[in-house]
Amino acid sequence: CTCELVRNLFDLALQHRLDFLDGLALSNTCDVSRRLYDNWNAYVKQVPVYLINNPQSLSSDSNRDYFITELVAFRWRMEELSGQRITDDALHEAIGLYNETRSLLTQLYETRKSDTPGITGDEALEACMAAILMAKHEANPLLRALLDEVRQREMPDTFGPRILVTGSMIDHPALIRMIEEEGGQVVTEDLCTTSRYFRDLVVPNTDPMEAIYRALNKRVLCACTHPLEARLDRLAELVDAFRVDAVINFNL
């Protein structure tokens, strides 16, 4: 048994539709992801794969040494793959760019708190997915332009229930578009592909690896790596902030 996300990714690789990749990095999130790493090594020879063996228990400082060791090992692997040294200065610059992306996405989502949001749920998901996949120095100017456009839009009055969609990840807008076509307003999401991606900034530190560790360790992600209470508190915050009438939970 496996989820469609991993199954479809592996299918694409077997069909050689991912041969343009120089490498694939996976995180240690679940049994299925770990088995994808094993199967990829066995059957997808054209694209090297690396598993970041992150701790299964986050939000605790007790995992610091282990997690940083794994992050440093991944840094070495990326240097080996790229043939370039990854300096602390380069990491500081990347942290700044990614923080700018997160800030812009946060501002975009803030506009959805209004009675008539200037952006639909499916548009917001597509903007998030584009920002995740694009190089940040290219994505950030486009996000600023989108923000300007959204703030100037005149949207028709909407009267449907304000919906929050939660789950692990959604990378295609079909489900959200269906909800909106049936009269609901998807005003926010709690997904790894939307608000969980941009909610927390990386706090600068003289050691960029320490800064990255701190950010990754505190992010409230899937229930398999965080206490349930943290997830529920986050959902309650979103329900209040976006005046949500109903929550839809989507399971892979």
Short mmCIF file of C-alpha atoms in Angstrom, two decimals:
data_model
loop_
_atom_site.label_atom_id
_atom_site.label_comp_id
_atom_site.label_asym_id
_atom_site.label_seq_id
_atom_site.Cartn_x
_atom_site.Cartn_y
_atom_site.Cartn_z
CA CYS A 1 0.00 0.00 0.00
CA THR A 2 1.36 3.42 -0.93
CA CYS A 3 0.00 6.94 -1.39
CA GLU A 4 -0.56 8.42 -4.82
CA LEU A 5 2.11 11.09 -4.29
CA VAL A 6 4.95 8.57 -3.98
CA ARG A 7 3.41 6.15 -6.49
CA ASN A 8 3.04 8.84 -9.16
CA LEU A 9 6.55 10.16 -8.55
CA PHE A 10 8.00 6.68 -9.00
CA ASP A 11 5.88 6.10 -12.11
CA LEU A 12 7.23 9.30 -13.68
CA ALA A 13 10.79 8.18 -12.94
CA LEU A 14 10.23 4.73 -14.46
CA GLN A 15 8.84 6.42 -17.59
CA HIS A 16 12.06 8.51 -17.80
CA ARG A 17 10.04 11.72 -17.46
CA LEU A 18 12.29 12.91 -14.61
CA ASP A 19 15.59 12.32 -16.39
CA PHE A 20 16.15 16.07 -16.54
CA LEU A 21 16.88 16.05 -12.79
CA ASP A 22 20.46 16.09 -11.54
CA GLY A 23 19.37 14.50 -8.27
CA LEU A 24 16.45 13.82 -5.92
CA ALA A 25 16.49 14.62 -2.19
CA LEU A 26 13.99 12.84 0.04
CA SER A 27 13.29 13.36 3.72
CA ASN A 28 12.67 10.65 6.28
CA THR A 29 8.95 11.33 6.78
CA CYS A 30 7.26 7.93 6.55
CA ASP A 31 7.73 4.26 5.64
CA VAL A 32 6.61 4.92 2.07
CA SER A 33 9.23 7.63 1.53
CA ARG A 34 11.94 5.37 2.91
CA ARG A 35 10.89 2.55 0.59
CA LEU A 36 10.83 5.00 -2.33
CA TYR A 37 14.51 5.64 -1.59
CA ASP A 38 15.24 1.90 -1.72
CA ASN A 39 13.27 1.31 -4.93
CA TRP A 40 14.69 4.41 -6.59
CA ASN A 41 18.22 3.17 -5.94
CA ALA A 42 17.30 -0.20 -7.42
CA TYR A 43 15.41 0.88 -10.53
CA VAL A 44 16.15 4.55 -11.36
CA LYS A 45 19.86 4.58 -12.16
CA GLN A 46 19.83 7.78 -14.22
CA VAL A 47 18.98 10.13 -11.31
CA PRO A 48 20.89 9.84 -8.01
CA VAL A 49 18.80 9.98 -4.83
CA TYR A 50 19.71 11.10 -1.31
CA LEU A 51 17.74 10.55 1.90
CA ILE A 52 18.03 13.25 4.56
CA ASN A 53 17.62 11.17 7.68
CA ASN A 54 15.89 13.81 9.79
CA PRO A 55 14.82 12.94 13.34
CA GLN A 56 11.34 11.51 13.78
CA SER A 57 10.79 13.61 16.89
CA LEU A 58 10.98 17.35 16.28
CA SER A 59 10.35 20.43 18.45
CA SER A 60 12.99 19.26 20.93
CA ASP A 61 16.57 20.48 21.38
CA SER A 62 17.66 16.94 22.24
CA ASN A 63 17.90 16.16 18.52
CA ARG A 64 20.24 19.08 17.72
CA ASP A 65 23.55 17.26 17.27
CA TYR A 66 22.00 14.44 15.26
CA PHE A 67 19.96 16.74 12.99
CA ILE A 68 22.83 19.13 12.29
CA THR A 69 25.11 16.18 11.47
CA GLU A 70 22.55 15.02 8.90
CA LEU A 71 22.21 18.54 7.44
CA VAL A 72 25.98 18.91 7.15
CA ALA A 73 26.17 15.53 5.40
CA PHE A 74 23.53 16.74 2.92
CA ARG A 75 25.52 19.94 2.37
CA TRP A 76 28.60 17.83 1.50
CA ARG A 77 26.51 15.72 -0.87
CA MET A 78 25.25 18.83 -2.68
CA GLU A 79 28.82 20.11 -2.99
CA GLU A 80 29.83 16.78 -4.49
CA LEU A 81 26.90 16.82 -6.91
CA SER A 82 27.36 20.44 -8.02
CA GLY A 83 31.15 20.50 -7.99
CA GLN A 84 31.02 23.79 -6.06
CA ARG A 85 31.74 24.62 -2.45
CA ILE A 86 28.70 25.83 -0.49
CA THR A 87 30.03 28.68 1.63
CA ASP A 88 28.45 30.19 4.72
CA ASP A 89 28.05 33.46 2.81
CA ALA A 90 26.10 31.67 0.09
CA LEU A 91 23.85 30.05 2.70
CA HIS A 92 23.22 33.42 4.39
CA GLU A 93 22.25 34.88 1.01
CA ALA A 94 19.94 31.94 0.27
CA ILE A 95 18.31 32.26 3.71
CA GLY A 96 17.56 35.91 2.94
CA LEU A 97 16.04 35.08 -0.44
CA TYR A 98 13.88 32.29 0.97
CA ASN A 99 12.74 34.51 3.85
CA GLU A 100 11.68 37.12 1.30
CA THR A 101 9.65 34.47 -0.55
CA ARG A 102 7.97 33.41 2.69
CA SER A 103 7.19 37.02 3.62
CA LEU A 104 5.63 37.70 0.21
CA LEU A 105 3.49 34.56 0.39
CA THR A 106 2.39 35.54 3.90
CA GLN A 107 1.32 38.95 2.58
CA LEU A 108 -0.56 37.27 -0.27
CA TYR A 109 -2.44 35.06 2.16
CA GLU A 110 -3.24 38.02 4.41
CA THR A 111 -5.35 39.44 1.58
CA ARG A 112 -7.60 36.36 1.85
CA LYS A 113 -8.83 37.46 5.28
CA SER A 114 -11.13 40.05 3.68
CA ASP A 115 -14.82 39.47 3.02
CA THR A 116 -14.12 39.35 -0.73
CA PRO A 117 -10.57 37.98 -1.20
CA GLY A 118 -8.81 39.28 -4.30
CA ILE A 119 -7.48 35.83 -5.12
CA THR A 120 -9.24 32.50 -5.33
CA GLY A 121 -8.09 29.38 -3.52
CA ASP A 122 -6.92 27.61 -6.65
CA GLU A 123 -4.95 30.72 -7.74
CA ALA A 124 -3.30 30.90 -4.31
CA LEU A 125 -2.26 27.24 -4.47
CA GLU A 126 -0.80 27.70 -7.95
CA ALA A 127 1.13 30.78 -6.76
CA CYS A 128 2.53 28.79 -3.82
CA MET A 129 3.54 25.86 -6.00
CA ALA A 130 5.26 28.20 -8.47
CA ALA A 131 7.13 29.95 -5.66
CA ILE A 132 8.25 26.61 -4.20
CA LEU A 133 9.54 25.28 -7.52
CA MET A 134 11.11 28.40 -9.00
CA ALA A 135 14.48 29.91 -8.21
CA LYS A 136 13.75 32.50 -5.54
CA HIS A 137 15.45 35.40 -7.31
CA GLU A 138 12.98 34.81 -10.15
CA ALA A 139 9.93 34.05 -8.02
CA ASN A 140 10.12 37.05 -5.69
CA PRO A 141 9.62 39.81 -8.31
CA LEU A 142 6.66 37.85 -9.73
CA LEU A 143 5.13 37.52 -6.26
CA ARG A 144 5.47 41.28 -5.70
CA ALA A 145 3.71 41.92 -9.02
CA LEU A 146 0.97 39.44 -8.12
CA LEU A 147 0.47 41.15 -4.75
CA ASP A 148 0.03 44.52 -6.44
CA GLU A 149 -2.51 43.01 -8.85
CA VAL A 150 -4.48 41.23 -6.12
CA ARG A 151 -4.71 44.35 -3.98
CA GLN A 152 -6.19 46.28 -6.89
CA ARG A 153 -8.68 43.65 -8.04
CA GLU A 154 -12.40 44.29 -7.73
CA MET A 155 -13.98 40.96 -6.92
CA PRO A 156 -17.73 40.19 -6.91
CA ASP A 157 -19.42 39.75 -3.55
CA THR A 158 -19.24 36.17 -2.33
CA PHE A 159 -21.60 34.55 0.13
CA GLY A 160 -20.53 30.91 0.41
CA PRO A 161 -19.02 29.37 3.55
CA ARG A 162 -15.40 30.21 4.26
CA ILE A 163 -13.44 26.96 4.01
CA LEU A 164 -10.06 25.83 5.38
CA VAL A 165 -8.49 22.83 3.63
CA THR A 166 -6.01 20.81 5.66
CA GLY A 167 -4.07 17.57 5.23
CA SER A 168 -0.50 16.81 4.21
CA MET A 169 -0.08 18.20 0.71
CA ILE A 170 -2.02 19.14 -2.40
CA ASP A 171 -0.01 20.05 -5.50
CA HIS A 172 -2.86 20.42 -8.00
CA PRO A 173 -5.79 22.88 -7.66
CA ALA A 174 -8.53 20.48 -8.85
CA LEU A 175 -9.93 19.75 -5.36
CA ILE A 176 -9.89 23.39 -4.27
CA ARG A 177 -11.41 24.47 -7.58
CA MET A 178 -14.21 21.91 -7.11
CA ILE A 179 -15.03 23.32 -3.66
CA GLU A 180 -15.20 26.84 -5.07
CA GLU A 181 -17.29 25.78 -8.06
CA GLU A 182 -19.81 24.35 -5.57
CA GLY A 183 -20.08 27.70 -3.79
CA GLY A 184 -17.47 27.46 -1.04
CA GLN A 185 -14.73 30.04 -0.49
CA VAL A 186 -11.36 28.42 0.23
CA VAL A 187 -9.79 31.24 2.24
CA THR A 188 -6.73 29.40 3.57
CA GLU A 189 -5.05 26.01 3.81
CA ASP A 190 -2.92 24.14 6.32
CA LEU A 191 -0.77 22.13 3.91
CA CYS A 192 2.92 21.39 3.39
CA THR A 193 2.53 22.94 -0.07
CA THR A 194 1.06 26.22 1.23
CA SER A 195 1.06 27.82 4.69
CA ARG A 196 3.36 25.27 6.36
CA TYR A 197 5.95 26.08 3.70
CA PHE A 198 6.06 29.81 4.36
CA ARG A 199 4.75 30.32 7.89
CA ASP A 200 8.09 30.40 9.74
CA LEU A 201 11.09 32.49 8.73
CA VAL A 202 14.63 31.29 9.28
CA VAL A 203 16.00 33.47 12.08
CA PRO A 204 19.51 34.64 11.07
CA ASN A 205 22.43 33.21 13.02
CA THR A 206 26.19 33.57 12.65
CA ASP A 207 26.17 29.83 11.86
CA PRO A 208 23.78 29.30 8.94
CA MET A 209 23.50 25.57 9.65
CA GLU A 210 22.30 26.36 13.17
CA ALA A 211 19.75 28.80 11.73
CA ILE A 212 18.44 26.22 9.25
CA TYR A 213 18.27 23.56 11.98
CA ARG A 214 16.30 25.85 14.31
CA ALA A 215 13.78 26.65 11.58
CA LEU A 216 13.30 23.03 10.48
CA ASN A 217 13.04 21.76 14.03
CA LYS A 218 10.25 24.12 15.09
CA ARG A 219 8.03 24.01 11.98
CA VAL A 220 4.70 22.35 12.67
CA LEU A 221 4.43 19.80 9.88
CA CYS A 222 2.73 16.44 9.62
CA ALA A 223 1.41 14.57 12.64
CA CYS A 224 4.03 11.84 12.24
CA THR A 225 6.77 14.19 13.46
CA HIS A 226 4.95 16.65 15.74
CA PRO A 227 2.65 16.37 18.75
CA LEU A 228 -1.02 16.47 17.76
CA GLU A 229 -1.59 19.42 20.09
CA ALA A 230 0.66 21.64 17.97
CA ARG A 231 -1.36 20.80 14.86
CA LEU A 232 -4.66 21.53 16.61
CA ASP A 233 -3.37 24.84 17.98
CA ARG A 234 -2.29 25.87 14.49
CA LEU A 235 -5.68 24.96 13.01
CA ALA A 236 -7.45 26.94 15.74
CA GLU A 237 -5.29 29.99 14.95
CA LEU A 238 -6.17 29.77 11.25
CA VAL A 239 -9.88 29.27 11.95
CA ASP A 240 -9.95 32.46 14.03
CA ALA A 241 -7.71 34.57 11.78
CA PHE A 242 -9.54 33.72 8.53
CA ARG A 243 -13.03 33.48 10.08
CA VAL A 244 -13.45 29.91 8.87
CA ASP A 245 -16.91 28.30 8.78
CA ALA A 246 -15.81 24.74 7.98
CA VAL A 247 -12.69 22.59 7.71
CA ILE A 248 -12.09 19.95 5.04
CA ASN A 249 -9.41 17.36 5.80
CA PHE A 250 -7.84 15.76 2.72
CA ASN A 251 -5.88 12.52 3.19
CA LEU A 252 -3.48 11.13 0.63
#
